[in-house]
Tab-separated table of C-alpha atoms in Angstrom:
chain	number	residue	atom	x	y	z
A	1	UNK	CA	15.862	30.129	-55.898
A	2	UNK	CA	13.450	32.494	-54.251
A	3	UNK	CA	11.055	32.393	-57.130
A	4	UNK	CA	10.919	28.390	-56.809
A	5	UNK	CA	10.504	28.836	-52.969
A	6	UNK	CA	7.509	31.184	-53.422
A	7	UNK	CA	5.966	28.757	-55.963
A	8	UNK	CA	6.378	25.833	-53.437
A	9	UNK	CA	4.916	27.888	-50.538
A	10	UNK	CA	2.170	29.575	-52.590
A	11	UNK	CA	1.475	28.233	-56.172
A	12	UNK	CA	-0.205	30.708	-58.568
A	13	UNK	CA	-3.744	30.175	-59.925
A	14	UNK	CA	-5.340	30.377	-63.231
A	15	UNK	CA	-9.297	30.936	-63.115
A	16	UNK	CA	-11.763	30.514	-65.686
A	17	UNK	CA	-14.520	32.563	-64.086
A	18	UNK	CA	-17.611	31.617	-66.121
A	19	UNK	CA	-21.258	32.287	-66.144
A	20	UNK	CA	-22.044	28.740	-65.779
A	21	UNK	CA	-18.971	27.035	-64.354
A	22	UNK	CA	-15.838	28.096	-62.553
A	23	UNK	CA	-12.476	26.332	-63.318
A	24	UNK	CA	-9.335	26.809	-61.058
A	25	UNK	CA	-5.870	25.375	-62.296
A	26	UNK	CA	-2.827	25.371	-59.862
A	27	UNK	CA	0.585	26.153	-61.517
A	28	UNK	CA	2.271	23.005	-62.087
A	29	UNK	CA	-0.466	20.702	-61.201
A	30	UNK	CA	-3.337	21.339	-63.828
A	31	UNK	CA	-6.889	21.932	-63.324
A	32	UNK	CA	-7.923	21.358	-59.666
A	33	UNK	CA	-11.430	22.458	-59.502
A	34	UNK	CA	-14.426	22.620	-61.941
A	35	UNK	CA	-17.655	23.606	-60.282
A	36	UNK	CA	-20.951	25.449	-61.036
A	37	UNK	CA	-20.973	29.199	-60.404
A	38	UNK	CA	-23.870	29.047	-58.108
A	39	UNK	CA	-24.165	30.168	-54.333
A	40	UNK	CA	-27.238	29.096	-52.126
A	41	UNK	CA	-28.197	31.514	-49.302
A	42	UNK	CA	-30.752	32.331	-46.657
A	43	UNK	CA	-33.311	34.900	-48.167
A	44	UNK	CA	-32.953	38.218	-46.527
A	45	UNK	CA	-29.714	37.600	-44.357
A	46	UNK	CA	-27.780	36.697	-47.516
A	47	UNK	CA	-25.984	34.248	-45.167
A	48	UNK	CA	-24.569	31.394	-47.199
A	49	UNK	CA	-25.947	27.849	-46.345
A	50	UNK	CA	-23.899	25.216	-44.654
A	51	UNK	CA	-21.555	27.838	-42.890
A	52	UNK	CA	-20.462	28.946	-46.229
A	53	UNK	CA	-20.113	25.588	-47.944
A	54	UNK	CA	-23.264	25.745	-50.166
A	55	UNK	CA	-21.296	26.664	-53.264
A	56	UNK	CA	-20.932	25.030	-56.651
A	57	UNK	CA	-22.171	21.697	-57.075
A	58	UNK	CA	-24.186	21.443	-53.736
A	59	UNK	CA	-25.792	24.791	-54.483
A	60	UNK	CA	-26.658	23.803	-58.194
A	61	UNK	CA	-28.760	21.046	-57.098
A	62	UNK	CA	-30.861	23.436	-55.273
A	63	UNK	CA	-31.603	25.570	-58.395
A	64	UNK	CA	-35.472	25.873	-59.076
A	65	UNK	CA	-36.096	23.382	-56.095
A	66	UNK	CA	-35.740	25.668	-52.875
A	67	UNK	CA	-38.419	26.845	-50.475
A	68	UNK	CA	-39.279	30.494	-49.996
A	69	UNK	CA	-36.550	30.964	-47.145
A	70	UNK	CA	-33.808	29.673	-49.381
A	71	UNK	CA	-32.382	30.969	-52.676
A	72	UNK	CA	-29.840	29.699	-55.333
A	73	UNK	CA	-28.281	32.424	-57.070
A	74	UNK	CA	-25.588	33.012	-59.891
A	75	UNK	CA	-23.384	35.769	-59.121
A	76	UNK	CA	-22.535	36.206	-62.878
A	77	UNK	CA	-24.857	36.840	-65.744
A	78	UNK	CA	-23.701	37.301	-69.288
A	79	UNK	CA	-19.937	36.777	-68.382
A	80	UNK	CA	-19.990	39.766	-65.793
A	81	UNK	CA	-20.421	40.033	-62.080
A	82	UNK	CA	-23.984	40.981	-60.964
A	83	UNK	CA	-23.608	40.532	-57.190
A	84	UNK	CA	-20.123	41.539	-56.016
A	85	UNK	CA	-20.492	40.087	-52.433
A	86	UNK	CA	-21.540	36.824	-53.517
A	87	UNK	CA	-19.049	36.469	-56.342
A	88	UNK	CA	-16.387	37.213	-53.767
A	89	UNK	CA	-17.613	34.720	-51.451
A	90	UNK	CA	-17.848	32.026	-54.141
A	91	UNK	CA	-14.245	32.943	-55.327
A	92	UNK	CA	-12.777	32.569	-51.803
A	93	UNK	CA	-14.610	29.212	-51.263
A	94	UNK	CA	-12.965	28.006	-54.577
A	95	UNK	CA	-9.613	29.430	-54.124
A	96	UNK	CA	-9.391	27.858	-50.583
A	97	UNK	CA	-10.728	24.510	-52.065
A	98	UNK	CA	-8.390	24.268	-54.873
A	99	UNK	CA	-5.190	25.056	-52.714
A	100	UNK	CA	-3.780	22.395	-50.534
A	101	UNK	CA	-1.859	24.939	-48.305
A	102	UNK	CA	-1.538	28.575	-48.214
A	103	UNK	CA	1.339	29.296	-45.726
A	104	UNK	CA	-0.298	32.769	-45.183
A	105	UNK	CA	0.668	33.902	-48.550
A	106	UNK	CA	-1.556	35.520	-51.501
A	107	UNK	CA	-1.300	33.876	-54.493
A	108	UNK	CA	-0.841	35.517	-58.167
A	109	UNK	CA	-4.007	34.996	-60.053
A	110	UNK	CA	-4.587	35.095	-63.878
A	111	UNK	CA	-8.496	35.263	-64.753
A	112	UNK	CA	-10.224	34.821	-67.988
A	113	UNK	CA	-12.898	37.274	-68.755
A	114	UNK	CA	-14.979	38.162	-71.817
A	115	UNK	CA	-13.373	40.666	-74.202
A	116	UNK	CA	-16.348	42.712	-74.367
A	117	UNK	CA	-16.562	43.564	-70.551
A	118	UNK	CA	-16.301	47.380	-69.740
A	119	UNK	CA	-13.562	48.951	-67.544
A	120	UNK	CA	-16.014	49.143	-64.814
A	121	UNK	CA	-16.803	45.311	-64.970
A	122	UNK	CA	-13.156	44.809	-65.230
A	123	UNK	CA	-12.579	46.708	-61.989
A	124	UNK	CA	-15.437	44.699	-60.293
A	125	UNK	CA	-13.424	41.383	-61.219
A	126	UNK	CA	-10.088	42.723	-59.802
A	127	UNK	CA	-11.761	43.847	-56.529
A	128	UNK	CA	-13.676	40.716	-56.125
A	129	UNK	CA	-10.582	38.450	-56.735
A	130	UNK	CA	-8.463	40.803	-54.406
A	131	UNK	CA	-10.877	40.507	-51.529
A	132	UNK	CA	-11.343	36.828	-51.986
A	133	UNK	CA	-7.605	36.179	-51.093
A	134	UNK	CA	-5.619	36.904	-54.412
A	135	UNK	CA	-2.402	38.980	-54.358
A	136	UNK	CA	-1.542	40.211	-57.790
A	137	UNK	CA	-4.494	39.932	-60.265
A	138	UNK	CA	-4.163	39.773	-63.991
A	139	UNK	CA	-6.763	39.449	-66.559
A	140	UNK	CA	-6.690	37.808	-69.958
A	141	UNK	CA	-9.428	37.602	-72.738
A	142	UNK	CA	-11.361	34.280	-73.007
A	143	UNK	CA	-10.986	34.194	-76.743
A	144	UNK	CA	-7.155	34.327	-76.442
A	145	UNK	CA	-6.911	31.867	-73.682
A	146	UNK	CA	-9.116	29.696	-75.716
A	147	UNK	CA	-6.837	29.801	-78.730
A	148	UNK	CA	-3.896	28.979	-76.706
A	149	UNK	CA	-5.533	26.070	-74.935
A	150	UNK	CA	-6.804	24.621	-78.011
A	151	UNK	CA	-3.238	24.732	-79.406
A	152	UNK	CA	-3.621	27.085	-82.269
A	153	UNK	CA	-0.489	28.570	-83.575
A	154	UNK	CA	-1.510	32.103	-82.602
A	155	UNK	CA	2.169	33.341	-82.420
A	156	UNK	CA	2.835	32.305	-86.313
A	157	UNK	CA	2.126	34.875	-89.190
A	158	UNK	CA	-1.243	33.230	-90.060
A	159	UNK	CA	-4.953	33.404	-89.206
A	160	UNK	CA	-6.206	31.274	-86.186
A	161	UNK	CA	-9.996	31.542	-85.589
A	162	UNK	CA	-11.632	30.604	-82.414
A	163	UNK	CA	-15.335	30.685	-81.164
A	164	UNK	CA	-15.850	30.178	-77.609
A	165	UNK	CA	-19.490	29.582	-76.588
A	166	UNK	CA	-19.899	30.001	-72.680
A	167	UNK	CA	-23.019	30.048	-70.515
A	168	UNK	CA	-23.608	33.826	-70.941
A	169	UNK	CA	-21.253	34.997	-73.885
A	170	UNK	CA	-19.962	33.934	-77.020
A	171	UNK	CA	-16.283	35.184	-77.885
A	172	UNK	CA	-15.073	35.211	-81.506
A	173	UNK	CA	-11.479	36.028	-82.424
A	174	UNK	CA	-9.061	35.965	-85.142
A	175	UNK	CA	-5.424	36.047	-83.965
A	176	UNK	CA	-2.053	36.142	-85.643
A	177	UNK	CA	1.624	37.068	-84.367
A	178	UNK	CA	0.598	36.503	-80.641
A	179	UNK	CA	-2.196	39.047	-80.599
A	180	UNK	CA	-5.918	39.541	-81.475
A	181	UNK	CA	-6.489	41.081	-84.927
A	182	UNK	CA	-10.339	41.148	-84.841
A	183	UNK	CA	-12.626	40.188	-82.026
A	184	UNK	CA	-16.321	40.365	-81.432
A	185	UNK	CA	-18.611	39.141	-78.612
A	186	UNK	CA	-22.089	38.563	-78.190
A	187	UNK	CA	-23.908	38.219	-75.035
A	188	UNK	CA	-25.727	35.073	-76.112
A	189	UNK	CA	-24.582	31.461	-74.900
A	190	UNK	CA	-25.893	28.386	-73.168
A	191	UNK	CA	-28.355	30.144	-71.007
A	192	UNK	CA	-30.134	32.096	-74.061
A	193	UNK	CA	-30.407	28.526	-75.528
A	194	UNK	CA	-31.990	27.294	-72.415
A	195	UNK	CA	-34.339	30.263	-72.369
A	196	UNK	CA	-35.226	29.645	-75.919
A	197	UNK	CA	-36.342	26.141	-75.209
A	198	UNK	CA	-38.411	27.256	-72.239
A	199	UNK	CA	-40.433	29.821	-74.454
A	200	UNK	CA	-40.705	27.214	-77.383
A	201	UNK	CA	-42.270	24.697	-74.930
A	202	UNK	CA	-44.690	27.486	-73.750
A	203	UNK	CA	-45.468	28.512	-77.385
A	204	UNK	CA	-45.815	25.177	-79.101
A	205	UNK	CA	-46.716	22.615	-76.316
A	206	UNK	CA	-48.476	24.904	-73.863
A	207	UNK	CA	-46.135	23.478	-71.386
A	208	UNK	CA	-44.299	25.573	-68.677
A	209	UNK	CA	-40.685	24.122	-67.783
A	210	UNK	CA	-38.030	25.387	-65.604
A	211	UNK	CA	-34.423	26.513	-66.957
A	212	UNK	CA	-32.797	23.325	-65.363
A	213	UNK	CA	-35.273	21.262	-67.289
A	214	UNK	CA	-34.553	22.980	-70.362
A	215	UNK	CA	-30.839	22.510	-70.167
A	216	UNK	CA	-31.294	18.750	-69.489
A	217	UNK	CA	-33.564	18.622	-72.787
A	218	UNK	CA	-30.732	20.507	-74.796
A	219	UNK	CA	-28.169	18.072	-73.560
A	220	UNK	CA	-30.518	14.805	-74.185
A	221	UNK	CA	-31.999	16.014	-77.462
A	222	UNK	CA	-30.423	19.369	-78.581
A	223	UNK	CA	-28.632	19.621	-81.973
A	224	UNK	CA	-27.712	22.252	-84.645
A	225	UNK	CA	-27.598	20.051	-87.714
A	226	UNK	CA	-29.934	17.254	-88.861
A	227	UNK	CA	-28.876	14.029	-87.225
A	228	UNK	CA	-28.491	10.535	-88.940
A	229	UNK	CA	-31.078	9.299	-86.550
A	230	UNK	CA	-33.417	12.026	-84.976
A	231	UNK	CA	-34.054	11.659	-81.300
A	232	UNK	CA	-37.097	11.602	-79.066
A	233	UNK	CA	-37.599	12.183	-75.557
A	234	UNK	CA	-40.132	13.081	-72.810
A	235	UNK	CA	-40.588	16.226	-70.914
A	236	UNK	CA	-42.523	16.890	-67.848
A	237	UNK	CA	-44.072	20.307	-66.861
A	238	UNK	CA	-47.138	22.329	-66.072
A	239	UNK	CA	-49.922	22.657	-68.392
A	240	UNK	CA	-50.485	26.423	-68.972
A	241	UNK	CA	-54.192	25.929	-69.733
A	242	UNK	CA	-55.363	23.478	-67.231
A	243	UNK	CA	-52.679	24.219	-64.529
A	244	UNK	CA	-51.908	20.569	-63.993
A	245	UNK	CA	-48.750	18.616	-64.404
A	246	UNK	CA	-48.513	16.533	-67.567
A	247	UNK	CA	-45.857	15.110	-69.917
A	248	UNK	CA	-45.176	15.805	-73.680
A	249	UNK	CA	-43.028	13.944	-76.369
A	250	UNK	CA	-40.461	16.131	-77.898
A	251	UNK	CA	-38.032	15.379	-80.927
A	252	UNK	CA	-34.585	16.628	-81.733
A	253	UNK	CA	-36.108	18.375	-84.761
A	254	UNK	CA	-38.400	20.453	-82.593
A	255	UNK	CA	-35.341	21.362	-80.214
A	256	UNK	CA	-33.370	22.490	-83.497
A	257	UNK	CA	-36.163	24.926	-84.379
A	258	UNK	CA	-36.063	26.175	-80.787
A	259	UNK	CA	-32.441	26.711	-80.892
A	260	UNK	CA	-32.483	28.484	-84.310
A	261	UNK	CA	-32.596	32.008	-82.924
A	262	UNK	CA	-29.653	32.049	-80.460
A	263	UNK	CA	-27.417	29.975	-82.955
A	264	UNK	CA	-28.020	32.485	-85.710
A	265	UNK	CA	-26.950	35.297	-83.581
A	266	UNK	CA	-23.609	33.237	-82.606
A	267	UNK	CA	-23.207	32.586	-86.485
A	268	UNK	CA	-23.747	36.341	-87.395
A	269	UNK	CA	-21.108	37.217	-84.808
A	270	UNK	CA	-18.621	34.789	-86.501
A	271	UNK	CA	-19.566	36.321	-89.930
A	272	UNK	CA	-18.933	39.977	-88.871
A	273	UNK	CA	-15.579	38.856	-87.466
A	274	UNK	CA	-14.634	37.402	-90.675
A	275	UNK	CA	-15.927	40.406	-92.630
A	276	UNK	CA	-13.789	42.856	-90.534
A	277	UNK	CA	-10.535	40.750	-91.029
A	278	UNK	CA	-7.957	41.502	-93.838
A	279	UNK	CA	-8.029	39.481	-97.189
A	280	UNK	CA	-4.654	37.854	-96.451
A	281	UNK	CA	-5.789	36.443	-93.227
A	282	UNK	CA	-9.406	35.158	-94.495
A	283	UNK	CA	-7.454	33.297	-97.207
A	284	UNK	CA	-5.606	31.493	-94.190
A	285	UNK	CA	-9.090	30.512	-92.718
A	286	UNK	CA	-9.962	28.701	-95.893
A	287	UNK	CA	-7.435	26.191	-94.896
A	288	UNK	CA	-6.993	26.618	-91.078
A	289	UNK	CA	-10.808	27.110	-90.432
A	290	UNK	CA	-12.210	27.687	-86.889
A	291	UNK	CA	-12.139	25.991	-83.527
A	292	UNK	CA	-15.192	25.773	-81.419
A	293	UNK	CA	-14.512	25.750	-77.534
A	294	UNK	CA	-16.803	26.048	-74.419
A	295	UNK	CA	-19.720	24.140	-73.291
A	296	UNK	CA	-21.812	25.271	-76.123
A	297	UNK	CA	-19.385	23.529	-78.583
A	298	UNK	CA	-20.805	20.246	-77.175
A	299	UNK	CA	-24.186	20.743	-79.081
A	300	UNK	CA	-24.554	17.959	-81.537
A	301	UNK	CA	-23.636	18.966	-85.069
A	302	UNK	CA	-22.665	22.587	-84.257
A	303	UNK	CA	-19.396	22.206	-86.343
A	304	UNK	CA	-21.353	20.995	-89.476
A	305	UNK	CA	-23.778	23.811	-89.149
A	306	UNK	CA	-21.056	26.360	-88.688
A	307	UNK	CA	-18.753	25.008	-91.374
A	308	UNK	CA	-21.825	24.727	-93.963
A	309	UNK	CA	-22.937	28.340	-93.223
A	310	UNK	CA	-19.493	29.896	-93.174
A	311	UNK	CA	-17.758	28.108	-95.925
A	312	UNK	CA	-14.620	27.087	-93.856
A	313	UNK	CA	-13.527	23.957	-91.993
A	314	UNK	CA	-14.799	23.939	-88.303
A	315	UNK	CA	-13.745	21.486	-85.501
A	316	UNK	CA	-14.604	21.203	-81.800
A	317	UNK	CA	-11.717	21.103	-79.463
A	318	UNK	CA	-11.074	17.842	-77.585
A	319	UNK	CA	-11.960	19.027	-74.422
A	320	UNK	CA	-14.074	22.199	-75.116
A	321	UNK	CA	-15.175	22.759	-71.341
A	322	UNK	CA	-11.744	23.143	-70.179
A	323	UNK	CA	-10.182	24.874	-73.121
A	324	UNK	CA	-9.999	28.446	-71.586
A	325	UNK	CA	-8.758	27.208	-68.327
A	326	UNK	CA	-6.154	25.165	-69.971
A	327	UNK	CA	-5.040	28.219	-71.982
A	328	UNK	CA	-4.914	30.362	-68.934
A	329	UNK	CA	-2.910	28.006	-67.000
A	330	UNK	CA	-0.422	27.829	-69.961
A	331	UNK	CA	0.019	31.693	-69.811
A	332	UNK	CA	0.495	31.318	-65.941
A	333	UNK	CA	3.365	28.851	-66.683
A	334	UNK	CA	4.886	31.181	-69.147
A	335	UNK	CA	4.178	34.557	-67.436
A	336	UNK	CA	7.112	36.586	-68.946
A	337	UNK	CA	6.249	35.339	-72.559
A	338	UNK	CA	2.467	36.227	-72.271
A	339	UNK	CA	2.840	39.215	-69.956
A	340	UNK	CA	1.884	41.566	-73.074
A	341	UNK	CA	-1.590	39.703	-73.043
A	342	UNK	CA	-2.495	40.437	-69.411
A	343	UNK	CA	-4.417	43.320	-68.169
A	344	UNK	CA	-3.342	44.095	-64.505
A	345	UNK	CA	-5.649	47.051	-63.840
A	346	UNK	CA	-3.024	49.818	-64.051
A	347	UNK	CA	-3.052	50.214	-67.937
A	348	UNK	CA	0.556	49.019	-68.607
A	349	UNK	CA	3.314	47.318	-66.861
């Protein structure tokens, strides 16, 4: 009765703290917030615009378009916190926005983080969440949360493989009997793909474009595998030779060439994970294959590229952007069952 009363007064939260986007799910209600991990502030004073409301979608609109007096910042890079103060402010804003009422209580919070982060980086997440208004804080690996969110039978005595491609990191894990058997992480994701497009346009088109334009180009034309009908689009930027604005025509084939480097790094991470796995579990992968999650999984033809290179079936989760948040929320709903998968900052329970 006391437990139900507490849940009514102060529902627990599940947070997917991502480099590109942060998602918050409320226990019993599902995902309540999905916004970019961006904060806009006055330069010098570090005071957030709009009396602390220039966070998320509003701040992302300002990326690359601000005057000298204003800067739009991402508090996380490659899956880890780079600006503690801004991350704390961002989390506080998201937590308050997601919750309908607080009754003065501090909610328990489960946060999904990359499996490769160091103890110091973990402590930064604990501290930021606690100062942002969380009560008890637990961490869970993104790859494990992705496996649970994708509905994989990770509690069964068979191999379940997941590759979560986020904005800053790509997490690959093989799980069995409710725990991770082998996992690897590479700090390459959607951001590195955008940077690769920026560099490609500079080298091959003598055109300077922003990261936001590169992301839009990736969404419009990007692919990892030859398409039935190749796409063509227009890109605008600054000519690096004449220093005047101009347009250029780009094809999906050229974008595929630009993305080859980052995709190959993610593929090698998958290969290393499989190589480190026991033969019996590798045999399971021939049938069960791998599931792609995260925003990077939306790249056209990525499943065909991965399947061809790895020799196993590969599929994209039905809602890859929300898989980790969904899995974290499931763990929150069954806290006692998944307690062993959490890190509470104390070493053990």
